[in-house]
């Protein structure tokens, strides 16, 4: 596994401190969306469906820092939109790194190569490049030819300059397991710092609603895709807690931790999960204290949650589970063997 030992220790210490403080609900990763604008119109994403006045808004660096300090997370994921379109993204990243937050800047990499001079390599900064498959499949997913090649060029340039780079892949219904395995083999040749994978999730504003996976489909598909890795025939370098991969394979039955990855954007704090369109709170405290958390997650029988196995809801669950004595050895061993 490619999760840094430094990050694993800092997150583990944070979880223990929260538990010792008596907190049952606490965030692990802030999904910080400083803008919704993008230079692509992917069929599985609905961010650019917002009205033009909202698409033109940016969070200021100060608003970003305030949100991070308000929730106190050790890890910050910066999706969008496309974060590299933000005119002050370098200030935002620099400020978060200075605060010793582990930053994952999520990008389609169209602008990555020309933007590298804005940043300094750091163990606290990772570029997370969106790649959903090999050239033909990925370019089809993003509805533009040439994006795959641009992303690969950006990854190589970033690695050459000493940056940490991971990839981020969403697996949709109809994915060919063999093609996905070939894709993982290809990624291994790039020398990246790990791969992140997640099942396609039902995002309400996404233009294409036909390719999202149901729960049993997810388990069956990931079992087929990950079988060579499970049998030890492949050593694909996943940037995941191994317990989360067990969950995707259907070997663990986790409940969603919807407060584990709160989302903050130009609209405020998302209620209660960025996959649902239920409005926003103005403060993190309102999100935590006023949300009826029992109404969300698979066991709630909320139909919108029935088939979701997305990483933002279940990786926090796996992270907390990894701190149990019975699981600590496996979780730590996966890091030390990377």
XYZ file of C-alpha atoms in Angstrom:
338
model
C 0.000 0.000 0.000
C 1.195 3.526 -0.766
C -0.255 5.494 2.153
C 2.738 7.245 3.708
C 3.856 6.060 7.132
C 3.952 9.723 8.200
C 0.331 10.216 7.150
C -0.826 6.928 8.697
C 0.768 7.807 12.037
C -0.661 11.329 12.066
C -4.155 10.100 11.175
C -3.909 7.284 13.734
C -2.860 9.721 16.454
C -5.755 11.985 15.510
C -8.284 9.128 15.735
C -6.977 8.081 19.142
C -7.145 11.666 20.433
C -10.749 11.995 19.241
C -11.699 8.742 20.931
C -9.985 9.746 24.180
C -11.940 13.010 24.055
C -15.155 10.994 23.950
C -16.137 12.039 20.418
C -18.092 9.396 18.534
C -18.445 11.480 15.357
C -15.478 13.332 13.912
C -14.199 14.054 10.382
C -11.023 12.599 8.918
C -10.859 14.227 5.475
C -12.205 17.610 4.427
C -13.363 17.720 0.832
C -12.542 21.337 0.102
C -14.080 22.583 -3.143
C -12.695 26.075 -3.822
C -14.650 26.358 -7.086
C -17.048 24.368 -9.274
C -15.697 25.513 -12.652
C -14.048 22.907 -14.826
C -12.414 22.613 -18.232
C -14.159 19.269 -18.847
C -17.783 18.110 -18.861
C -17.535 14.503 -17.646
C -20.753 12.500 -17.896
C -20.414 11.118 -14.362
C -20.016 14.507 -12.665
C -22.571 17.235 -12.092
C -20.508 20.093 -10.688
C -20.687 22.228 -13.825
C -24.479 21.931 -13.788
C -24.554 24.774 -11.250
C -25.865 28.155 -12.488
C -23.308 30.518 -14.092
C -23.172 32.888 -11.102
C -22.167 30.007 -8.804
C -19.665 28.657 -11.319
C -17.888 32.022 -11.279
C -17.373 32.005 -7.512
C -14.094 31.151 -5.778
C -13.348 30.477 -2.136
C -10.612 32.796 -0.878
C -7.514 31.291 0.755
C -8.729 32.701 4.080
C -12.108 30.949 3.698
C -10.308 27.690 2.940
C -8.057 27.973 5.991
C -10.997 28.839 8.222
C -12.920 25.749 7.066
C -9.910 23.495 7.717
C -9.372 24.943 11.171
C -13.092 24.774 11.933
C -13.259 21.008 11.435
C -9.684 20.171 12.470
C -9.025 17.337 9.994
C -5.531 15.936 9.310
C -6.219 15.391 5.573
C -7.624 17.809 2.974
C -8.792 16.686 -0.455
C -9.167 19.527 -2.973
C -11.547 18.509 -5.778
C -13.637 20.853 -7.844
C -14.391 21.621 -10.582
C -10.772 21.785 -11.594
C -8.690 23.262 -8.739
C -5.874 24.379 -11.046
C -8.299 26.921 -12.565
C -8.414 28.737 -9.213
C -6.258 31.890 -9.439
C -4.967 31.446 -5.863
C -4.656 27.670 -5.696
C -0.929 27.945 -4.958
C -1.640 30.148 -1.912
C -4.286 27.708 -0.695
C -1.991 24.698 -1.017
C 0.967 26.526 0.515
C -1.129 27.578 3.515
C -2.433 24.055 4.100
C 1.026 22.509 3.811
C 2.326 25.102 6.265
C -0.380 23.880 8.669
C 0.932 20.319 8.151
C -2.241 19.064 6.529
C -1.922 16.220 4.041
C -3.225 17.754 0.828
C -4.528 15.770 -2.137
C -5.038 18.179 -5.037
C -7.456 16.366 -7.390
C -6.936 17.325 -11.013
C -7.748 16.147 -14.524
C -4.114 17.173 -15.251
C -4.864 19.233 -18.359
C -3.160 22.181 -16.650
C -0.808 20.199 -14.413
C 2.428 20.402 -16.383
C 2.238 24.169 -16.911
C 1.222 24.704 -13.244
C 4.033 22.791 -11.529
C 6.202 25.866 -11.001
C 3.508 27.257 -8.672
C 4.159 24.503 -6.127
C 6.975 23.031 -4.074
C 7.387 19.267 -3.591
C 6.441 18.227 -0.062
C 5.477 15.014 1.748
C 2.291 16.910 2.623
C 1.299 17.536 -1.021
C 0.041 14.927 -3.484
C -1.378 15.525 -6.946
C -4.276 13.087 -7.400
C -4.786 12.683 -11.145
C -8.151 11.550 -12.476
C -7.738 8.578 -14.821
C -10.627 6.184 -15.396
C -8.811 3.768 -17.696
C -6.542 3.492 -20.708
C -6.584 6.080 -23.507
C -9.784 5.199 -25.376
C -11.845 4.504 -22.256
C -10.670 7.554 -20.318
C -11.146 9.992 -23.184
C -14.646 8.617 -23.654
C -15.404 9.116 -19.934
C -14.301 12.761 -20.044
C -15.851 13.308 -23.480
C -12.695 14.755 -25.028
C -9.894 13.164 -27.021
C -6.306 13.761 -25.977
C -6.951 14.176 -22.253
C -5.384 10.813 -21.372
C -2.110 11.699 -23.099
C -2.106 15.118 -21.452
C -2.599 13.520 -18.039
C 0.217 11.019 -18.560
C 2.541 13.820 -19.651
C 1.602 15.788 -16.532
C 2.209 12.808 -14.253
C 5.665 12.217 -15.733
C 6.571 15.907 -15.434
C 5.397 16.075 -11.813
C 7.329 12.947 -10.842
C 10.440 14.294 -12.586
C 10.243 17.386 -10.380
C 9.931 15.344 -7.186
C 6.208 15.634 -6.489
C 4.065 12.889 -5.005
C 1.466 11.744 -7.547
C -1.397 9.293 -7.167
C -4.177 8.391 -9.565
C -7.904 8.411 -8.874
C -10.152 5.996 -10.784
C -13.927 5.583 -10.709
C -15.190 2.172 -11.792
C -18.582 2.295 -13.512
C -21.104 -0.351 -14.534
C -20.006 -2.153 -17.680
C -16.279 -1.875 -16.933
C -14.265 -4.729 -18.464
C -12.262 -6.301 -15.590
C -9.451 -7.387 -17.907
C -9.081 -3.874 -19.325
C -9.002 -2.452 -15.794
C -6.271 -4.926 -14.848
C -4.267 -3.873 -17.906
C -4.785 -0.262 -16.837
C -3.412 -1.001 -13.358
C -0.394 -2.707 -14.970
C 0.196 0.410 -17.068
C -0.020 2.719 -14.045
C 2.676 0.659 -12.333
C 5.077 1.623 -15.127
C 4.698 5.336 -14.313
C 6.306 5.133 -10.871
C 3.398 6.905 -9.170
C 2.840 6.899 -5.429
C -0.305 4.805 -5.515
C -3.701 4.259 -7.097
C -7.069 5.133 -5.609
C -10.225 3.384 -6.813
C -13.903 3.862 -6.066
C -17.144 2.421 -7.430
C -19.279 4.747 -9.523
C -21.749 6.406 -7.199
C -25.159 7.866 -7.923
C -24.496 11.588 -8.058
C -27.848 13.343 -8.471
C -26.669 16.109 -10.809
C -24.579 13.861 -13.061
C -25.840 13.975 -16.678
C -25.426 10.207 -17.187
C -27.333 8.183 -14.577
C -27.137 4.845 -16.425
C -23.657 3.666 -15.405
C -23.782 3.769 -11.621
C -23.230 0.481 -9.790
C -25.604 -1.273 -7.429
C -24.133 -2.735 -4.228
C -24.024 -6.383 -5.294
C -22.717 -5.360 -8.730
C -19.912 -3.470 -7.013
C -18.805 -6.472 -4.970
C -18.913 -8.850 -7.940
C -17.056 -6.450 -10.253
C -14.318 -5.597 -7.741
C -13.834 -9.280 -6.900
C -13.130 -9.950 -10.556
C -10.915 -6.894 -11.045
C -8.866 -7.373 -7.878
C -8.543 -11.179 -7.955
C -4.909 -11.172 -9.232
C -3.980 -8.751 -6.425
C -5.904 -10.777 -3.839
C -4.104 -13.973 -4.898
C -0.713 -12.251 -4.735
C -0.154 -12.479 -8.484
C -0.078 -8.683 -8.808
C 1.432 -6.118 -6.446
C -0.606 -3.142 -7.558
C 0.212 -0.154 -5.404
C -3.102 1.049 -3.955
C -3.274 4.220 -1.906
C -5.895 2.693 0.393
C -6.271 1.133 3.779
C -6.471 -2.625 2.917
C -9.649 -2.889 5.009
C -11.438 -0.585 2.553
C -10.472 -2.911 -0.290
C -11.844 -5.804 1.765
C -15.107 -3.858 1.926
C -15.215 -3.363 -1.851
C -14.649 -7.096 -2.268
C -17.605 -7.849 -0.007
C -15.387 -9.349 2.705
C -16.294 -6.713 5.278
C -19.725 -5.305 6.033
C -19.147 -1.687 6.965
C -21.669 1.016 7.706
C -21.201 4.466 6.173
C -19.490 7.178 8.207
C -21.134 10.170 6.486
C -19.487 12.703 8.808
C -16.023 11.291 7.992
C -15.543 13.356 4.816
C -17.514 16.596 5.067
C -17.623 18.866 2.037
C -17.107 22.632 2.105
C -17.581 24.791 -1.000
C -18.611 28.261 -2.150
C -22.122 27.281 -0.985
C -21.095 26.307 2.554
C -21.074 22.933 4.347
C -22.924 20.273 2.328
C -25.895 18.551 4.014
C -24.830 15.821 4.881
C -22.835 14.348 1.996
C -21.697 15.801 -1.321
C -23.535 13.089 -3.245
C -26.895 14.362 -2.007
C -28.507 17.648 -2.984
C -30.064 18.669 0.340
C -28.675 22.147 0.847
C -25.934 23.621 3.021
C -25.112 24.801 6.524
C -23.049 27.895 7.193
C -20.891 26.367 9.931
C -19.305 22.979 10.583
C -20.850 22.925 14.053
C -24.319 23.215 12.520
C -23.527 20.303 10.205
C -22.448 18.087 13.087
C -25.144 19.016 15.595
C -28.213 19.576 13.416
C -27.893 16.676 10.950
C -30.053 13.654 11.722
C -27.224 11.209 11.040
C -29.420 8.178 11.699
C -31.254 9.006 8.446
C -28.171 8.239 6.332
C -26.173 5.127 5.517
C -27.169 1.675 4.345
C -28.880 0.642 7.590
C -31.060 3.765 7.596
C -33.096 2.372 4.672
C -32.688 5.737 2.974
C -33.114 4.775 -0.711
C -30.437 7.279 -1.731
C -27.910 5.395 0.421
C -28.948 1.833 -0.420
C -26.326 1.090 -3.087
C -23.573 3.535 -2.175
C -20.114 2.113 -1.440
C -18.179 5.261 -2.261
C -14.816 5.925 -0.652
C -15.786 9.187 1.093
C -18.352 7.338 3.217
C -16.539 4.082 3.851
C -12.820 4.832 3.954
C -13.299 6.746 7.235
C -15.075 3.670 8.606
C -12.159 1.478 7.544
C -9.653 3.936 9.043
C -11.323 3.778 12.443
C -11.610 -0.013 12.175
C -7.867 -0.204 11.453
C -7.177 1.183 14.932
C -8.682 -1.917 16.580
C -5.944 -4.229 17.943
C -7.100 -7.112 15.719
C -6.601 -4.999 12.570
C -3.589 -2.843 13.402
C -1.043 -5.431 12.300
C -2.507 -5.813 8.826
C -2.999 -2.097 8.315
C 0.544 -1.235 9.443
C 2.051 -4.175 7.578
C 0.582 -2.954 4.313
C 2.351 0.373 4.787
C 5.727 -1.066 5.761
C 5.693 -3.496 2.841
C 4.998 -0.771 0.269
